[in-house]
Tab-separated table of C-alpha atoms in Angstrom:
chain	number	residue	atom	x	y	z
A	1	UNK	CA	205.636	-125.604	-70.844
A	2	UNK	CA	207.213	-127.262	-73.591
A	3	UNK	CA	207.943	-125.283	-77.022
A	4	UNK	CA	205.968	-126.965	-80.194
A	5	UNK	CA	209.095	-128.214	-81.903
A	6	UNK	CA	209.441	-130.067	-78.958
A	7	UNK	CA	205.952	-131.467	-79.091
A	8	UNK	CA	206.048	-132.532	-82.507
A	9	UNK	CA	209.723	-134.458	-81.764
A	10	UNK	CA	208.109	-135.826	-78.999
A	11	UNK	CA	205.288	-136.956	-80.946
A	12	UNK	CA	207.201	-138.079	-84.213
A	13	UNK	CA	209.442	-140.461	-81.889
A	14	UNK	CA	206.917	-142.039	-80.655
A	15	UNK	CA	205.266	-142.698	-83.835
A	16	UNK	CA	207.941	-143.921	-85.568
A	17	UNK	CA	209.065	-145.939	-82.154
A	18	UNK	CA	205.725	-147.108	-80.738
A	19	UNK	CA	207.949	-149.190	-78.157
A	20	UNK	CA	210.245	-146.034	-76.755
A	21	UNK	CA	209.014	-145.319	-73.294
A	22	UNK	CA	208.449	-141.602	-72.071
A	23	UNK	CA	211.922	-141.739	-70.155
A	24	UNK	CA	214.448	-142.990	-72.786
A	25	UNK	CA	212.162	-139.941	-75.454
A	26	UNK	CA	213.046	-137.747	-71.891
A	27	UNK	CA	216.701	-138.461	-72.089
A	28	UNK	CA	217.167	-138.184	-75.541
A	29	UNK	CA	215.783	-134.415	-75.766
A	30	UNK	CA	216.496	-133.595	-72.239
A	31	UNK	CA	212.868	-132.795	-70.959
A	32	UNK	CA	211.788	-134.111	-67.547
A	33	UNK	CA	209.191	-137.437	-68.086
A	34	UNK	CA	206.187	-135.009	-67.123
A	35	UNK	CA	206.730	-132.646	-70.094
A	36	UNK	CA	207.073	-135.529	-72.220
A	37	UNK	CA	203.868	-137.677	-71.024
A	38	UNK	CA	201.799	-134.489	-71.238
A	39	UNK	CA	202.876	-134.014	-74.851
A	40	UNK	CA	202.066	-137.468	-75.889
A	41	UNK	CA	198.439	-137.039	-74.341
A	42	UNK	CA	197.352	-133.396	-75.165
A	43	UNK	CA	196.427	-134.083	-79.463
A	44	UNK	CA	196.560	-129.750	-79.347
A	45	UNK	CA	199.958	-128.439	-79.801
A	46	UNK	CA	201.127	-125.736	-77.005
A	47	UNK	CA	200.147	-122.551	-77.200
A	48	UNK	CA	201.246	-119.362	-75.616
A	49	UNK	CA	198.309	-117.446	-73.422
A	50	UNK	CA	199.337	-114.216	-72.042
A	51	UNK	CA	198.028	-114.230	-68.334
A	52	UNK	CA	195.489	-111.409	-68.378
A	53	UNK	CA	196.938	-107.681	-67.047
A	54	UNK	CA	194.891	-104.868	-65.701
A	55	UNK	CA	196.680	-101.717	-65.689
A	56	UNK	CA	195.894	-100.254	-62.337
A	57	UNK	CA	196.655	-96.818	-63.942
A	58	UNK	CA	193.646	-97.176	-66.470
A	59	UNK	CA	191.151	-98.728	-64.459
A	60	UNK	CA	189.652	-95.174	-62.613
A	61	UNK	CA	189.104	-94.028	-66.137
A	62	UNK	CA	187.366	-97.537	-67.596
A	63	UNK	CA	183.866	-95.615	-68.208
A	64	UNK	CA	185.315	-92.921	-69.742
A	65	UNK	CA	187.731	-94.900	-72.227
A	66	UNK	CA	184.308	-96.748	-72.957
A	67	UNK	CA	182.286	-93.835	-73.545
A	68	UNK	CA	184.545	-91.993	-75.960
A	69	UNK	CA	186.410	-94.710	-77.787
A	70	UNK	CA	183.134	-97.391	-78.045
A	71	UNK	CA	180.578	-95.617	-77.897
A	72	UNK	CA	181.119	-92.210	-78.942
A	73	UNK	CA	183.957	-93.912	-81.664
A	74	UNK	CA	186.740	-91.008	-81.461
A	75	UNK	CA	189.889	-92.408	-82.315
A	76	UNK	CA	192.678	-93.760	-80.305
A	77	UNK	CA	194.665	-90.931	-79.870
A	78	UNK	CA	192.335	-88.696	-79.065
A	79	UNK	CA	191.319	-90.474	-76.024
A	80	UNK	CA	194.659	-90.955	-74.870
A	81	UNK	CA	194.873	-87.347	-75.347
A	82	UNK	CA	192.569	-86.714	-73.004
A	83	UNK	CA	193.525	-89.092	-70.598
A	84	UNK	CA	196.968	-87.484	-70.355
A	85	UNK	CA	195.248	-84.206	-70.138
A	86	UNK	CA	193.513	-85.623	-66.912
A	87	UNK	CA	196.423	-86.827	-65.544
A	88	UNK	CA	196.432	-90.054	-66.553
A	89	UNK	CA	200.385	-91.075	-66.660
A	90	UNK	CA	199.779	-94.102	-69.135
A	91	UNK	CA	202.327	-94.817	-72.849
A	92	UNK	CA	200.121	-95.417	-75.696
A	93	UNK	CA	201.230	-99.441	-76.075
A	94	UNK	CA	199.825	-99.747	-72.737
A	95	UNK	CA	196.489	-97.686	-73.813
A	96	UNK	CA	196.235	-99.420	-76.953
A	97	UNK	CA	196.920	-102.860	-74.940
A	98	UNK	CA	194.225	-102.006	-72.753
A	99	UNK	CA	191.443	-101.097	-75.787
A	100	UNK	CA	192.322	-104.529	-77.103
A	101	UNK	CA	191.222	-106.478	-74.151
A	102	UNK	CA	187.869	-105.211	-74.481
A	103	UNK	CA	187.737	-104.742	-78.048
A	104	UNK	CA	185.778	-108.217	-78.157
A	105	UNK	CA	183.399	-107.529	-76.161
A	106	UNK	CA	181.948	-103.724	-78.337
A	107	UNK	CA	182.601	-105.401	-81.602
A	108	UNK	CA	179.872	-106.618	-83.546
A	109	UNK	CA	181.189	-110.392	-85.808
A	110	UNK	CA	180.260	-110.670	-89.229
A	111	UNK	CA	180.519	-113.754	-91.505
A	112	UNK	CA	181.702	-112.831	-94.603
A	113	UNK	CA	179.213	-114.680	-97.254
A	114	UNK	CA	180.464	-115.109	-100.844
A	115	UNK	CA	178.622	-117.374	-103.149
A	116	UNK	CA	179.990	-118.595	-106.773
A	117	UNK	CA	179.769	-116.175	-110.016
A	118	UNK	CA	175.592	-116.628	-111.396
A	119	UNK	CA	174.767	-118.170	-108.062
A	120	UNK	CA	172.891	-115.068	-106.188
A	121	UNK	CA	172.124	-111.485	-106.094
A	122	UNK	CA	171.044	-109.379	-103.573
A	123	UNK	CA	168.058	-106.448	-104.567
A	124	UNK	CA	166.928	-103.789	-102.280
A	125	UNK	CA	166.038	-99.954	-102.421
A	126	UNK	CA	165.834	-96.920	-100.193
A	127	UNK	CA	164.154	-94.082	-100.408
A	128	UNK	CA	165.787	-90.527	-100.396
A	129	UNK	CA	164.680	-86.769	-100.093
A	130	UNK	CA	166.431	-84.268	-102.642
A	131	UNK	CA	165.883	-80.905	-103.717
A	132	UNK	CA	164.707	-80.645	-107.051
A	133	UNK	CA	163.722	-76.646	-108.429
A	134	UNK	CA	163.893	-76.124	-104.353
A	135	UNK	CA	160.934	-78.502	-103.571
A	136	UNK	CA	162.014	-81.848	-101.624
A	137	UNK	CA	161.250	-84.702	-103.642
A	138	UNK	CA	161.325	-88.429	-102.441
A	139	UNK	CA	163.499	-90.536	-105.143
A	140	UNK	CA	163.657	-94.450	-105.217
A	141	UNK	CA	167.552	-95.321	-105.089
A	142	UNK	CA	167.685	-99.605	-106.624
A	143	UNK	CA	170.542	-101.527	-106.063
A	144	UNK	CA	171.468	-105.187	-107.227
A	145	UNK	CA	174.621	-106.394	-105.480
A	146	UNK	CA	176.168	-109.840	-107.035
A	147	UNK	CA	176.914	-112.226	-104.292
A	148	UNK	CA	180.404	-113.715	-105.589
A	149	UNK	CA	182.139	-110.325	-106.617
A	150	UNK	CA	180.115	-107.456	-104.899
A	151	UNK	CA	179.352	-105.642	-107.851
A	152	UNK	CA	176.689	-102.636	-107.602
A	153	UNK	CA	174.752	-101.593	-110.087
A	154	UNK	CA	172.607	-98.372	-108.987
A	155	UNK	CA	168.996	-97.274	-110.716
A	156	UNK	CA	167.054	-94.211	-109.471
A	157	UNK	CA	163.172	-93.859	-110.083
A	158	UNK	CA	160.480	-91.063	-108.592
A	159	UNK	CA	157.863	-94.122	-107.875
A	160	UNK	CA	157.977	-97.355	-105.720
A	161	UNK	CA	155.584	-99.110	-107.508
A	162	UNK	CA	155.673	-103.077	-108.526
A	163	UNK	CA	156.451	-101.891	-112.710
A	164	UNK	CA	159.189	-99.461	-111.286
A	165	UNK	CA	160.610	-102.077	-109.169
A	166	UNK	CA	161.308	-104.653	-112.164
A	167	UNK	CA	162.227	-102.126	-114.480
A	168	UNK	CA	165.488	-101.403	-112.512
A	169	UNK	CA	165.620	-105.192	-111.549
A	170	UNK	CA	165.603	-106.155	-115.354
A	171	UNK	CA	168.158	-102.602	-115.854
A	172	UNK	CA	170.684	-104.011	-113.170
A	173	UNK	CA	170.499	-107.705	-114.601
A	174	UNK	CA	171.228	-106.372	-117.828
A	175	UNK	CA	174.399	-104.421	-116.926
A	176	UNK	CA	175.645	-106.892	-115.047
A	177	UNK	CA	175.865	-109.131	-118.269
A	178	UNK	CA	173.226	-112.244	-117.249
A	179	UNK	CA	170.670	-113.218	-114.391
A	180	UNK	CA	171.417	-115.018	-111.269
A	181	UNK	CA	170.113	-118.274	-110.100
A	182	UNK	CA	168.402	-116.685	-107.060
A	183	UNK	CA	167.945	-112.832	-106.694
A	184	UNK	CA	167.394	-111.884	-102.541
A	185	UNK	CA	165.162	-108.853	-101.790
């Protein structure tokens, strides 16, 4: 495999030389005429690609690393922790190596969405149970988000009712200074 400074000298000879054959471009940066023909047809540079490693030492305790580190989320260490304390001979790059290979796979992709400043807001509530003189009492929590900086603005209310609902919409749009284009609920 050729380096990508190689590539791209390949590639700028031949651009600026349309008539240089593969063998003289060969010669001139000591490559063999392969290297050189495959360079001028691939239009993706090289790239390194580690050739995937299982550590045999890891593999009897797969559902376990699983359990505790993706699903039960502890943290790094602690696994390895316990893995040494069952024996398990393994350093922590080669742990930590491991985790990474199947970090894709437990991980959950979000697109990060901005918009531009007055373009959109995002409204929603939840409801949540205090104590209040010792009795539990369900309280409206309102929140307007603005879409380009993520700016919360927070408005609490005993009722969920349509008038509550645009009171701490129009109480949010005011302390945020203006009113967006669209507001998402």
């Amino acid at each position: 495999m050729i380096s990508m400074e190689d590539w791209i000298t390949i590639r700028n000879l031949k651009k600026r030389n349309p008539k240089m054959g593969t063998r003289s471009i060969a010669k001139q940066l000591n490559l063999s005429r392969n290297a050189v023909r495959n360079a001028l047809r691939s239009e993706d540079p090289p790239e390194y690609k580690r050739k995937a490693y299982i550590n045999q030492e890891l593999e009897p305790f797969q559902e376990y690393i699983t359990e505790q580190y993706f699903v039960k989320k502890l943290k790094g260490s602690r696994v390895l922790n316990d893995l040494h304390s069952k024996g398990c001979k393994v350093s922590s790059s080669a742990f930590y190596r491991y985790i990474q290979q199947y970090k894709t796979e437990f991980t959950r992709a979000y697109m990060r969405y901005e918009t531009k400043p007055g373009e959109q807001g995002q409204f929603d509530w939840s409801p949540y149970t205090v104590m209040i003189e010792g009795k539990p009492v369900t309280v409206q929590v309102f929140c307007l988000i603005l879409g380009c900086s993520r700016y919360r603005t927070y408005t609490y209310s005993l009722s969920q009712t349509r008038s509550s609902v645009f009171e701490a919409l129009e109480e949010g749009l005011s302390r945020t200074g203006g009113c967006d284009k669209k507001v998402i609920s």
